[in-house]
Tab-separated table of C-alpha atoms in Angstrom:
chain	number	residue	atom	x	y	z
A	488	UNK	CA	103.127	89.833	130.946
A	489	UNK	CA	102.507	93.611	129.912
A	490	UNK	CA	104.800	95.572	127.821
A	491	UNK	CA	107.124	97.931	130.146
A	492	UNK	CA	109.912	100.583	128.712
A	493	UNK	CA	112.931	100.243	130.311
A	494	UNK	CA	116.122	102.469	129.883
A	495	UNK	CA	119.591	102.765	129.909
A	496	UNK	CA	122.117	105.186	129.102
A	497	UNK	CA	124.779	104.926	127.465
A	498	UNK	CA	128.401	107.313	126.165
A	499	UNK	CA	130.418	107.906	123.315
A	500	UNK	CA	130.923	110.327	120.505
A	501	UNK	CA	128.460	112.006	117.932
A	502	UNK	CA	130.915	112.812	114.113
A	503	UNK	CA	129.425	114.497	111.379
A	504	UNK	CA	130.341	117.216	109.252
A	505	UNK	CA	133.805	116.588	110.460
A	506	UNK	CA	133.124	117.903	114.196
A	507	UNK	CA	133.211	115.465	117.012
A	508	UNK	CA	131.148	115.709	120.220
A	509	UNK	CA	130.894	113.563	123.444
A	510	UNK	CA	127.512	112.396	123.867
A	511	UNK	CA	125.360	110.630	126.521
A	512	UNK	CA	122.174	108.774	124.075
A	513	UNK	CA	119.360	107.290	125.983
A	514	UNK	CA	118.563	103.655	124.721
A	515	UNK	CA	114.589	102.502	125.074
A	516	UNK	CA	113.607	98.859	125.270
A	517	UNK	CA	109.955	97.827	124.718
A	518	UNK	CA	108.911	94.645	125.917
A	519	UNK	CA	108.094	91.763	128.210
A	520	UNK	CA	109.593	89.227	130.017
A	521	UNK	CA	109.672	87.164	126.776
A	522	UNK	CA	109.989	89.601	123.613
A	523	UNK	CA	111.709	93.061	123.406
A	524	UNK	CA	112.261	95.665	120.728
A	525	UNK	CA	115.574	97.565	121.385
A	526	UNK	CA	114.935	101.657	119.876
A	527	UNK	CA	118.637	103.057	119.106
A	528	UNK	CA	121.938	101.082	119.244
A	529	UNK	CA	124.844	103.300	120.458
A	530	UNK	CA	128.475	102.739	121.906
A	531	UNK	CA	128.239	100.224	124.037
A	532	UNK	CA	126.701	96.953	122.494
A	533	UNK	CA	127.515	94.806	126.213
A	534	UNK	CA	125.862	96.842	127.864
A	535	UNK	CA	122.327	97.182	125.916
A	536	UNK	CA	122.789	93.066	124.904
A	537	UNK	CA	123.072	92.648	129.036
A	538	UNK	CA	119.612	94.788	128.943
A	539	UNK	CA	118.267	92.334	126.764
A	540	UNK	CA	119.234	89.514	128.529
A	541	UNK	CA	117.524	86.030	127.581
A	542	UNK	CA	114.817	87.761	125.852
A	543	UNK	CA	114.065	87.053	122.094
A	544	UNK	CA	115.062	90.111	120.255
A	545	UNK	CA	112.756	90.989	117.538
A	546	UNK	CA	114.510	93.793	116.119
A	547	UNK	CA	116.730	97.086	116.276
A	548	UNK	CA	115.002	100.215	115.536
A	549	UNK	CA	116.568	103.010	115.078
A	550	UNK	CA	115.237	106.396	115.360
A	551	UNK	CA	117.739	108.059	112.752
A	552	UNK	CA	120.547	107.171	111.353
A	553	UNK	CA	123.423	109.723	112.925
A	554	UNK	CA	126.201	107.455	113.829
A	555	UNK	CA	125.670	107.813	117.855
A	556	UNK	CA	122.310	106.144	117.547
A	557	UNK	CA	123.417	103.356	114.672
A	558	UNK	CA	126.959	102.956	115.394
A	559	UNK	CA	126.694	99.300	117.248
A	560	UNK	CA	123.578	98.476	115.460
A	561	UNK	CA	124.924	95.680	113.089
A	562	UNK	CA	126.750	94.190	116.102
A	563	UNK	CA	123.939	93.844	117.953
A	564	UNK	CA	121.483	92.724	115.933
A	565	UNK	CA	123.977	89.885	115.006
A	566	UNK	CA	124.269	89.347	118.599
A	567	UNK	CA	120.838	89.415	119.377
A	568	UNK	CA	119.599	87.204	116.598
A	569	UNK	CA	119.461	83.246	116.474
A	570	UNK	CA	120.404	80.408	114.244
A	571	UNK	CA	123.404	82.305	112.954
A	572	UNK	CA	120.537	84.759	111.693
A	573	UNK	CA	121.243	88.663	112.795
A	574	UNK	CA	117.764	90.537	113.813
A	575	UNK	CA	116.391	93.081	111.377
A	576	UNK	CA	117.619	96.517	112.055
A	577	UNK	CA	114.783	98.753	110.954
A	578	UNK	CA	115.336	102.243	109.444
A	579	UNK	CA	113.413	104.888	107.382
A	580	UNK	CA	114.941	104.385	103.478
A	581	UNK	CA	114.824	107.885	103.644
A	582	UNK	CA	118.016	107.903	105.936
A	583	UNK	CA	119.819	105.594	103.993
A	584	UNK	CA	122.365	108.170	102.904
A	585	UNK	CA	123.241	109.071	106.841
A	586	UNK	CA	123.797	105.212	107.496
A	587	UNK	CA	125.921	104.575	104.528
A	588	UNK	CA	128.200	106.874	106.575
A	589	UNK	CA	128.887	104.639	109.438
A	590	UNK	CA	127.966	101.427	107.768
A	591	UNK	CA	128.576	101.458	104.221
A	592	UNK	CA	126.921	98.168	102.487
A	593	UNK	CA	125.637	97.051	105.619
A	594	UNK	CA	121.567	95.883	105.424
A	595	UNK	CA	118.653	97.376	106.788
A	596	UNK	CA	114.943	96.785	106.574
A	597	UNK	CA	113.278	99.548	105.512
A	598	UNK	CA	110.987	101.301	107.987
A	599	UNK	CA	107.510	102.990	106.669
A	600	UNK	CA	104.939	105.772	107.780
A	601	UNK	CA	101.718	104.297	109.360
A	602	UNK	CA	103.665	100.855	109.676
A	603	UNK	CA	102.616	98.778	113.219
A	604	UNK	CA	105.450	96.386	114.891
A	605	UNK	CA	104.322	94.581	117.517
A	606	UNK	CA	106.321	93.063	120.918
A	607	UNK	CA	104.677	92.149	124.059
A	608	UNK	CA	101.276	92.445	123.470
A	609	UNK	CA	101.635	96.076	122.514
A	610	UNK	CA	101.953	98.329	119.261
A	611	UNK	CA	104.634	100.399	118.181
A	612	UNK	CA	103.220	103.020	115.546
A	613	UNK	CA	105.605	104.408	113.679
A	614	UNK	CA	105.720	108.548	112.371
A	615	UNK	CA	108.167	109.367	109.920
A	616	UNK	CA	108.953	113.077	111.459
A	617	UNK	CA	111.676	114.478	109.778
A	618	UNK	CA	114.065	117.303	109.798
A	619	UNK	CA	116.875	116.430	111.780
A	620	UNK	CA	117.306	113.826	109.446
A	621	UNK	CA	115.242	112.926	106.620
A	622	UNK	CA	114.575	109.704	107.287
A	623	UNK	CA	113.793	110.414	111.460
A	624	UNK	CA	111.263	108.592	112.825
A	625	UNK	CA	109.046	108.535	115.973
A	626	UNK	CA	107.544	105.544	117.519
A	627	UNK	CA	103.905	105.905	119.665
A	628	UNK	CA	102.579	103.322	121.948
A	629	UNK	CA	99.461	104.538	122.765
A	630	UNK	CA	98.779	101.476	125.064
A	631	UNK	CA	101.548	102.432	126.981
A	632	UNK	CA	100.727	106.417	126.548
A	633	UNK	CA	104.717	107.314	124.945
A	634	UNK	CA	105.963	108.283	121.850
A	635	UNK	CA	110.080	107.934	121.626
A	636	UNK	CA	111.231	110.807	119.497
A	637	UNK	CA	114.999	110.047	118.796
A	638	UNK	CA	115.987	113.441	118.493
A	639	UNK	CA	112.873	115.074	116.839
A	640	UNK	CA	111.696	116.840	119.844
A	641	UNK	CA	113.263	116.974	123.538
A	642	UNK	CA	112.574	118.975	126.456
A	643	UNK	CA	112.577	122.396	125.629
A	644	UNK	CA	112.491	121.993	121.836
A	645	UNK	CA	113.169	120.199	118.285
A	646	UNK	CA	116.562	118.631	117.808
A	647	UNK	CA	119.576	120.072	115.792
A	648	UNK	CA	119.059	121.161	112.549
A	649	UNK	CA	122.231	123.160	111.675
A	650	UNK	CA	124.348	120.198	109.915
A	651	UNK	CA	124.255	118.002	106.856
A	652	UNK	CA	120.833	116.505	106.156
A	653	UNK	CA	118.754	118.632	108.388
A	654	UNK	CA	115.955	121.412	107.808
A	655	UNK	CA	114.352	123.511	110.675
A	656	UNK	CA	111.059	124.172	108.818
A	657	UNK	CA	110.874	120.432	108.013
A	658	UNK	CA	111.363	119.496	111.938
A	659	UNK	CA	108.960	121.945	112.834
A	660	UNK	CA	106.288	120.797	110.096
A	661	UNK	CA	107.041	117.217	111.667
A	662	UNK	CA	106.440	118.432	115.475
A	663	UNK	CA	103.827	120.222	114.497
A	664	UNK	CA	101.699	118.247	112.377
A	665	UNK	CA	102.558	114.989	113.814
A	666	UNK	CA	103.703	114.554	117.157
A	667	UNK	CA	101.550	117.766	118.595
A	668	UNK	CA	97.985	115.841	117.492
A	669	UNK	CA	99.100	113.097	120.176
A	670	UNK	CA	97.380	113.473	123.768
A	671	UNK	CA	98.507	115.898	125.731
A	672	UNK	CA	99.432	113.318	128.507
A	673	UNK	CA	101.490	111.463	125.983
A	674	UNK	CA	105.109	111.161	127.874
A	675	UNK	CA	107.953	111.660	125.249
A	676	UNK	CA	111.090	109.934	125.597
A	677	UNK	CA	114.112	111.261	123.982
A	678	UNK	CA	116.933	110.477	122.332
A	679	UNK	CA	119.070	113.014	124.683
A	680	UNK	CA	118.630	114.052	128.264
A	681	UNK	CA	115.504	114.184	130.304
A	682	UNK	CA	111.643	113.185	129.145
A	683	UNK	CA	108.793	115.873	128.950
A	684	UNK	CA	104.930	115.386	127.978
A	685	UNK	CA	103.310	116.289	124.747
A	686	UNK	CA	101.318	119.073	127.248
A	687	UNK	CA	104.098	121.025	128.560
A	688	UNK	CA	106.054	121.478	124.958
A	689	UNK	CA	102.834	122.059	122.502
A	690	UNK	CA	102.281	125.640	124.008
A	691	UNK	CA	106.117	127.069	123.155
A	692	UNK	CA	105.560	125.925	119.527
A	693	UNK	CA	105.652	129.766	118.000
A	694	UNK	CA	108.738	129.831	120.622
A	695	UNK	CA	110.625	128.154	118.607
A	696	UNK	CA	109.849	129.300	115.137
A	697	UNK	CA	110.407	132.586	116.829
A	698	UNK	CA	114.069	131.739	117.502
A	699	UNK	CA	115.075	130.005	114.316
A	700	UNK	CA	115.899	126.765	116.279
């Protein structure tokens, strides 16, 4: 079968810097009918495990560590896994600090630039694009003509960088350098709210560094 995305959506809170904000995060699968990588874990394990389903879980990979996108990671990739044996949850080392946040002494498996992880017949590149945390990451499938940005870039610009752990000339360095090179064509699915295309965000670049966020 081919690799498909698939979606769901899913509520809670975003804490840091001690604010609190209700959040809807968008959770991406990539798979097939047999194999599936899950990209984010948040607030509602049941409902991304039903997502799942009977599938064998390779792993949980999460964009960024900010606890709305990691908070029900280690519960799921315990779920997920077999033979009493949780599935890896994969993160950038560089975001190690933001995880021990939510899940101090909990294990990860550390996540690399240029690194390939494959599911369904299908590669998952990986970009380390940081700035809204320093350990962010990006994930292309060019076969399937995407690139999931956490919260690197959305619609209509990069993603926070006004709290702990962030820098808006890093995130900007990372959107353009990285994630700007891919095809113009190249859908990007967010961590937050609705998907755009590589084309219609590359041209309001100087936008943005014009406005300071």
């Amino acid at each position: 079968m081919s690799a498909r995305v698939e979606h769901l959506v899913t509520s809670g809170t975003f804490s840091l810097d001690g604010q609190t904000f209700d959040v809807d995060n968008n959770v991406w699968l990539v798979g097939d009918d047999s194999e599936v990588v899950v990209l984010d874990a948040p607030h509602d394990v049941d409902a991304i495990a039903a997502a799942v389903g009977d599938r064998r879980a390779l792993a949980v990979l999460a964009t960024h560590a900010h606890d709305d996108h990691v908070r029900r990671a280690p519960e799921l990739a315990r779920r997920l896994g077999t033979a009493g044996r949780a599935v890896p949850v994969l993160l950038h080392p560089a975001d190690r600090q933001v995880w021990e946040l939510t899940h101090p002494g909990e294990p990860t498996t550390d996540l690399v630039h240029g690194e390939v992880v494959a599911v369904g017949g299908t590669e998952l590149h990986v970009l380390h694009t940081p700035g809204h945390t320093p350990g962010s990451v990006s994930v292309y499938a060019p076969a399937l003509g995407t690139v999931f940005t956490g919260d690197t870039l959305f619609a209509g610009g990069p993603g926070a960088t006004g709290r702990s752990f962030s820098d808006f000339g890093t995130i900007v360095a990372s959107i353009r350098d990285v994630l700007l090179g891919l095809p113009p064509e190249t859908r990007v699915l967010t961590g937050h709210g609705q998907s755009t295309t590589i084309g219609d965000e590359a041209p309001h670049l100087q936008e943005w560094i014009d406005r300071g966020h």
